[in-house]
Short mmCIF file of C-alpha atoms in Angstrom, two decimals:
data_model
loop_
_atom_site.label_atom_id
_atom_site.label_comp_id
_atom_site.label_asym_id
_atom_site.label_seq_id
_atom_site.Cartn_x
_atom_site.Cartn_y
_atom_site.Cartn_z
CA UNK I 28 77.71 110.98 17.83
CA UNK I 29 76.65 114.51 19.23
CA UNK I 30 75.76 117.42 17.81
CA UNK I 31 75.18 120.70 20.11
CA UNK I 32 72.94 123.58 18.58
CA UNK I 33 72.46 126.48 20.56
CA UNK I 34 70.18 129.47 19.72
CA UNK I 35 72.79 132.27 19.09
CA UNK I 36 73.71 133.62 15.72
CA UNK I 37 77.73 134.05 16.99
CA UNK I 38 77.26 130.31 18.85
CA UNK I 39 76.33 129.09 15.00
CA UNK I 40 79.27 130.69 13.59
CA UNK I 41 81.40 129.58 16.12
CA UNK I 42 80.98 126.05 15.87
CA UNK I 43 80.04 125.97 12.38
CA UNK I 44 81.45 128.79 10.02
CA UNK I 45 79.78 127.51 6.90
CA UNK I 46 76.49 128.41 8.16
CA UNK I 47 77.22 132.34 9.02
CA UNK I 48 75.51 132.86 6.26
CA UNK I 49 72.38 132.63 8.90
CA UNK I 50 70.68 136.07 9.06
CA UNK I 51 67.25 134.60 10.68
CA UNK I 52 67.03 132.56 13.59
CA UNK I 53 63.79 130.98 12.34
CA UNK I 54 63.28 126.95 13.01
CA UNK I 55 62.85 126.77 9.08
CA UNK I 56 66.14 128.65 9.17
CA UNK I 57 68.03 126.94 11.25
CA UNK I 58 66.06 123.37 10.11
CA UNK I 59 67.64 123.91 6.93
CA UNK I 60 71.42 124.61 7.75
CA UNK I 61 70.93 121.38 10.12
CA UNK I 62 70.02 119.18 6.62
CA UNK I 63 73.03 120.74 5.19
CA UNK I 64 75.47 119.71 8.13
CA UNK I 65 73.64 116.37 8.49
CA UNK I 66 74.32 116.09 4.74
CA UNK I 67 78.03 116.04 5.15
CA UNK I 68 78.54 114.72 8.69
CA UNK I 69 75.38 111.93 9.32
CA UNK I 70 72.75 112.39 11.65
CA UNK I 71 73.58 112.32 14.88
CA UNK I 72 72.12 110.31 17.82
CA UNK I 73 71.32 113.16 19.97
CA UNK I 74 71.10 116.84 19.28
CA UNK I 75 71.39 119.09 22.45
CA UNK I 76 70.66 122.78 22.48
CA UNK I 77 69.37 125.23 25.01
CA UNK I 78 65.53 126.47 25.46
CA UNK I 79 65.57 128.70 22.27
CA UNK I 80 62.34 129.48 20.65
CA UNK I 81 63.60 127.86 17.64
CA UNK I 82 64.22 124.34 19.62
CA UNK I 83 60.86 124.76 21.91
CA UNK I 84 57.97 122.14 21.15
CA UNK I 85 55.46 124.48 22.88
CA UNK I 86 55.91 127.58 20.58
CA UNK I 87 56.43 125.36 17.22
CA UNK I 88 56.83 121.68 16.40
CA UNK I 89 58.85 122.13 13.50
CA UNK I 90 61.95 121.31 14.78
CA UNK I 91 59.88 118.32 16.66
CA UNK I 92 58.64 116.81 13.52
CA UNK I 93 62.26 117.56 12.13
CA UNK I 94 63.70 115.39 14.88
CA UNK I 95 60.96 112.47 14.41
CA UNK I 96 61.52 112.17 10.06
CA UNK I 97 65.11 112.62 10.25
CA UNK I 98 65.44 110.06 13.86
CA UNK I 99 67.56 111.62 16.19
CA UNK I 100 66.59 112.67 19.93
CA UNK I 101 66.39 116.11 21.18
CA UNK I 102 67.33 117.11 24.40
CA UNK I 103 67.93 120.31 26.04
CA UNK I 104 69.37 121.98 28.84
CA UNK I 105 67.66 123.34 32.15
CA UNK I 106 66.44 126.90 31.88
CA UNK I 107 68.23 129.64 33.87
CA UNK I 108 71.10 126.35 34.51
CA UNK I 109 73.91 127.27 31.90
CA UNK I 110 76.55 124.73 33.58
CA UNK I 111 74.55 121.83 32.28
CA UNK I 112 75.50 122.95 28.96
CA UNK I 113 78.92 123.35 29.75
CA UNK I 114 80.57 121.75 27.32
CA UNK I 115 79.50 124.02 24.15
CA UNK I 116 79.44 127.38 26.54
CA UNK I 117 83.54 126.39 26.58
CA UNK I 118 83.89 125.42 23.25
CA UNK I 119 81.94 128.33 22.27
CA UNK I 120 84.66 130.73 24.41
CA UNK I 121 87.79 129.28 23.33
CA UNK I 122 86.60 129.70 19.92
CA UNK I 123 85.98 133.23 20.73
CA UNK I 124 88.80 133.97 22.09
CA UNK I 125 91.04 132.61 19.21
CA UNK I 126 88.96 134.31 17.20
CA UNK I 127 89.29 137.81 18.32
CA UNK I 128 93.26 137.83 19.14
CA UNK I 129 93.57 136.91 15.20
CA UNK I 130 93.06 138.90 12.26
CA UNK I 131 92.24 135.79 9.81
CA UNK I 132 89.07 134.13 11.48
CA UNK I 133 89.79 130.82 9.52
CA UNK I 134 93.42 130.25 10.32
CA UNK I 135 93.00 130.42 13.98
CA UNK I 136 89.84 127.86 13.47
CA UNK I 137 92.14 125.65 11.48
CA UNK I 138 94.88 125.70 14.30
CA UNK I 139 92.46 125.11 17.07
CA UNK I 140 90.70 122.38 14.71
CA UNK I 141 94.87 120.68 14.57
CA UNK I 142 95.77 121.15 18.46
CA UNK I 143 95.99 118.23 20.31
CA UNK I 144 92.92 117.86 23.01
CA UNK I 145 93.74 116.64 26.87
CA UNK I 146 93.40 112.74 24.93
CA UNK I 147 96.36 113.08 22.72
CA UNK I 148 93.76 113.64 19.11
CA UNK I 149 92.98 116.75 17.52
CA UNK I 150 89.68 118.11 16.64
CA UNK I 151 89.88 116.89 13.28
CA UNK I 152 91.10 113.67 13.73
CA UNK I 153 87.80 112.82 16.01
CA UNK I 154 85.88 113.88 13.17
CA UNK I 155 87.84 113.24 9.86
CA UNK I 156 89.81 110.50 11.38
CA UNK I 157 92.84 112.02 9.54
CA UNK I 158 95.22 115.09 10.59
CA UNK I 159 94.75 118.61 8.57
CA UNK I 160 97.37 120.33 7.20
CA UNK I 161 98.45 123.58 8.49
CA UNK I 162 100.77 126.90 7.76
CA UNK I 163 103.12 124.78 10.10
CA UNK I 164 105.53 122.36 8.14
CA UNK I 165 103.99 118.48 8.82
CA UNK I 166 105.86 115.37 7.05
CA UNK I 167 102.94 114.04 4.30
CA UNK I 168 102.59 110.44 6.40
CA UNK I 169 101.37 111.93 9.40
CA UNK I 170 98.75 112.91 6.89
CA UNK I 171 97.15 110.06 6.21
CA UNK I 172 93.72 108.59 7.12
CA UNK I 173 93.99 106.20 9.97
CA UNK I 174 91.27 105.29 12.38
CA UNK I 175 91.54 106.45 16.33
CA UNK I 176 91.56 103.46 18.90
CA UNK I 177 88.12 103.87 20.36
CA UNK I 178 89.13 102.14 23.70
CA UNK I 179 92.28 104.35 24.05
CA UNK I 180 90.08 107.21 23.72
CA UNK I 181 86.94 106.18 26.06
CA UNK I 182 89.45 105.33 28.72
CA UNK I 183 91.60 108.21 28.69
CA UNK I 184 88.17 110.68 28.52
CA UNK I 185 86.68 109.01 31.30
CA UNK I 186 89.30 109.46 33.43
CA UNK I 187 89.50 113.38 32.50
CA UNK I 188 85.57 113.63 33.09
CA UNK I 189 85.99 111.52 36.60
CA UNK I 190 88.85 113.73 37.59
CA UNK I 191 86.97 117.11 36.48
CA UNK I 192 84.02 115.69 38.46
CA UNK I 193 86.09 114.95 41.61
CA UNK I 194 87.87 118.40 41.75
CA UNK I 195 84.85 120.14 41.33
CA UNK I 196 82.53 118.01 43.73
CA UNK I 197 85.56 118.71 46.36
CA UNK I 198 86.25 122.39 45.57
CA UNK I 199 82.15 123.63 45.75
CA UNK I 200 81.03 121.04 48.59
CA UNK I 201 78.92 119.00 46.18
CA UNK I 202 76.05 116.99 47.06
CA UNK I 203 73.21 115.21 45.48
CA UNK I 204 69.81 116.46 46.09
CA UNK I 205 66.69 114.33 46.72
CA UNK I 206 63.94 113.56 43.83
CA UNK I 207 60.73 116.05 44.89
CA UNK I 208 57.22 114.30 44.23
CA UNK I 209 54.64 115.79 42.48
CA UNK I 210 52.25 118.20 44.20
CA UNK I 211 55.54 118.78 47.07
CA UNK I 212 55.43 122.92 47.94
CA UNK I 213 58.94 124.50 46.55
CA UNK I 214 60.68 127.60 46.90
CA UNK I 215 61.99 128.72 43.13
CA UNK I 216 65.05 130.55 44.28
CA UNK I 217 65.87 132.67 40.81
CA UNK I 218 61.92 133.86 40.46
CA UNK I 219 61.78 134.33 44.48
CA UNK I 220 58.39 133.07 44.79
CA UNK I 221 56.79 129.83 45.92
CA UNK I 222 55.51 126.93 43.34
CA UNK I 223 54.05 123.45 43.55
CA UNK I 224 55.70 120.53 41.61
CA UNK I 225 54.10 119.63 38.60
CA UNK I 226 56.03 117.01 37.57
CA UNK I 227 59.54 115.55 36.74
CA UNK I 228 60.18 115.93 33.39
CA UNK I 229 62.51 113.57 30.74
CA UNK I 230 65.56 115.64 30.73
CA UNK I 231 68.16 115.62 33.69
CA UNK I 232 67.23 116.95 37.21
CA UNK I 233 64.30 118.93 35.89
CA UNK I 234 61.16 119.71 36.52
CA UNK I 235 57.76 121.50 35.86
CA UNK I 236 56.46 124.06 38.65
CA UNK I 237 53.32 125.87 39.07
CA UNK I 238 53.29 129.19 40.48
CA UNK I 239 49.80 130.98 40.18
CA UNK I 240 49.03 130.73 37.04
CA UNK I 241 52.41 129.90 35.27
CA UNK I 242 54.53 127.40 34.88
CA UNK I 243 58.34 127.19 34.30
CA UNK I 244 60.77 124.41 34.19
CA UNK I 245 63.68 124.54 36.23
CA UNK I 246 66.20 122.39 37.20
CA UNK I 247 66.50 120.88 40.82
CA UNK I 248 69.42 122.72 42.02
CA UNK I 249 66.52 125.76 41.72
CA UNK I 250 64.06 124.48 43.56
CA UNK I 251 63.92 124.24 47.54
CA UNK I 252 61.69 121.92 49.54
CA UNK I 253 59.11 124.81 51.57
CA UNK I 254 57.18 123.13 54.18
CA UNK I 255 55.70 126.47 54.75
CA UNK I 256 53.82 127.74 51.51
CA UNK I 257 52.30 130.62 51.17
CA UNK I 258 50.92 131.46 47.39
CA UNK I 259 52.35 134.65 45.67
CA UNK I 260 50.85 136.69 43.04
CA UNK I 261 53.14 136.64 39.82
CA UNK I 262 53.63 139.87 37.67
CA UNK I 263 51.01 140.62 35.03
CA UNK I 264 53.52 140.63 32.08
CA UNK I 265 55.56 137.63 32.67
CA UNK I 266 55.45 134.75 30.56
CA UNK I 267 55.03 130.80 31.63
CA UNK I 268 56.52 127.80 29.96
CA UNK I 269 53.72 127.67 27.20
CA UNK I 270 55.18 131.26 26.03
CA UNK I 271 51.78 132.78 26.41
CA UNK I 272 51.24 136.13 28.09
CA UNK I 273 48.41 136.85 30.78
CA UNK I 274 46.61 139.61 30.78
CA UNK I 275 44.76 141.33 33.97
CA UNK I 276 42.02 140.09 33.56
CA UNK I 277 43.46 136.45 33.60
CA UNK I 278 44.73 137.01 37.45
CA UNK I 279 44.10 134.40 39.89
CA UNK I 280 41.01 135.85 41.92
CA UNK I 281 41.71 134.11 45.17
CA UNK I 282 45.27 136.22 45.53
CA UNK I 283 44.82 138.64 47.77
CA UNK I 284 45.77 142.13 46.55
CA UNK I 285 49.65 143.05 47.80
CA UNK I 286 48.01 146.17 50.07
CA UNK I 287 44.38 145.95 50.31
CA UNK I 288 43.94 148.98 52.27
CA UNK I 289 46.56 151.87 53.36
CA UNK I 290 47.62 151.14 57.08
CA UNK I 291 49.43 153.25 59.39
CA UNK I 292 52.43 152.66 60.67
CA UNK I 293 52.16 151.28 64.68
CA UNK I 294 53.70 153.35 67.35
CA UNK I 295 56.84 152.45 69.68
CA UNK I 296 54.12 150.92 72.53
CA UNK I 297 51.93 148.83 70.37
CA UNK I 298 55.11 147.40 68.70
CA UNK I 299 56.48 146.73 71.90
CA UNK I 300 53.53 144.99 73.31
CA UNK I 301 52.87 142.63 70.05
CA UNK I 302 56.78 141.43 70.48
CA UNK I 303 56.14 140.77 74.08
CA UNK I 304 53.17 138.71 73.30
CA UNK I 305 55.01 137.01 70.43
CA UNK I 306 54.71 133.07 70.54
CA UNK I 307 57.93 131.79 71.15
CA UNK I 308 57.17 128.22 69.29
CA UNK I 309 60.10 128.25 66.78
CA UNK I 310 59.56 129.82 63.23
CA UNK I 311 60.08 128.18 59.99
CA UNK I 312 61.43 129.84 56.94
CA UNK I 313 60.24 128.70 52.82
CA UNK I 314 63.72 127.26 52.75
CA UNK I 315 63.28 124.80 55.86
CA UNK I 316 65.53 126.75 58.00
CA UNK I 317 63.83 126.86 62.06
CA UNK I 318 64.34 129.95 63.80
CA UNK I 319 64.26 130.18 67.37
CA UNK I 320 63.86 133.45 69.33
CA UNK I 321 67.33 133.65 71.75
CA UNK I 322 66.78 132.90 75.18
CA UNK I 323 67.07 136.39 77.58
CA UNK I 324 67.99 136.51 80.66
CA UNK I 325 64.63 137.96 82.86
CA UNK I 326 65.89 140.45 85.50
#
């Protein structure tokens, strides 16, 4: 069993309409609305969300303890990496979508809960194990409780998921990316600035990177392999994985200053003379990439 939390007030109302009645997005808050789902539905074997502050063990451990009295595992998606929560980002805009192009909110969830899916069952029959009736005329036996062929249905979603997979991997040139060690130099392409690997952490393709003084977790797909690493200060006001905020006087002492001293701009000779002199060894780039000056013809 899943269940997928995510840290938006119009995500919770999406997916579950009987908790709109959430006008704080506290962990207490949202703790409580979980008990009251749980007390219905079970408690699910793993509850995915994204990096809200809510969810995040660093800021608070209520949801933590939460997790350990009621004995389900917690997992979230990759910061900055909204395709690895891809499955309740659709559901999410479907549900949207149905909603807004209706004017009564709980007849288009009740139609979308009694469509079909891709594996022949309907929303509701996965999770009442019985079809709902609708404003659409139904005969009263296809009403009653039966219980879905689990095999039939792990089959016929693998298949879907393999397919998805393959037509994706072949449209967007997909390739699998090696494991970095810890202590390997990276280039953290959304931040633009150069890191050092922490370490892997338990969740999917993610990992822990130092920059300066902060550290963020991103997932691999961010994170490029820089042979070449040159330390970069980070801004004064940005915030690291731990959610606390540096102040000036917390900056790294040994990074240099971005212009220690005014300098004036060099003239047409002396810029001519320092490309002549250039080394023409090859140049590497934080990405990997090796640039070599072209070849000119000396006449």
């Amino acid at each position: 069993m899943l269940c997928v939390l995510a840290g938006n007030k119009q995500i919770y109302y999406s997916i579950y309409p009987e908790i709109a009645r959430l006008h704080r997005l506290t962990s207490a808050e949202v703790i409580n609305h979980c008990k009251s789902i749980f007390s219905r539905h079970g408690i699910p074997d793993v509850v995915r969300s994204d990096n809200g502050s809510q969810f995040d063990p660093v800021k608070t451990v209520e949801f933590k303890d939460f997790a350990k009295s009621y004995v389900f595992i917690h997992t979230s998606s990759s910061p900055k990496f909204y395709q690895s929560n891809g499955l309740i980002e659709a559901a999410v805009k479907t549900v949207k979508a149905r909603i807004k192009k209706s004017r009564h909110p709980y007849l288009a969830l009740m139609a979308y809960l009694a469509t079909p899916l891709e594996n022949g069952f309907s929303p509701s029959e996965l999770l009442m194990g019985r079809r709902i009736n609708t404003t659409l005329p139904v005969a009263k036996t296809q009403l009653q409780p039966y219980s879905v062929n689990k095999k039939v249905l792990e089959a016929k979603e693998e298949r879907r998921i393999e397919g998805q997979k393959m037509n994706y991997d072949k449209h967007h040139g997909v390739r699998n990316l090696d494991e970095l060690d810890p202590g390997q130099n990276v280039w953290i392409t959304d931040r633009r600035v150069t890191g050092k690997v922490v370490q892997k952490t338990p969740y999917p393709r993610s990992y822990l990177v130092q920059s300066g003084k902060h550290v963020y977790r991103r997932n691999r797909k961010h994170l490029i392999p820089s042979p070449d690493f040159h330390p970069e200060p980070e801004p004064e006001d940005d915030f690291d994985v731990t959610g606390y905020q540096h102040s000036p006087a917390d900056a790294d002492p040994g990074c240099p200053p971005l212009m220690s001293s005014p300098q004036s701009p060099k003239t047409y000779s002396e810029r001519a003379s320092s490309s002549t002199e250039a080394s023409p060894d090859p140049y590497v780039t934080r990405s990997g990439r090796t640039v070599r000056p072209p070849k000119k013809l000396d006449l």
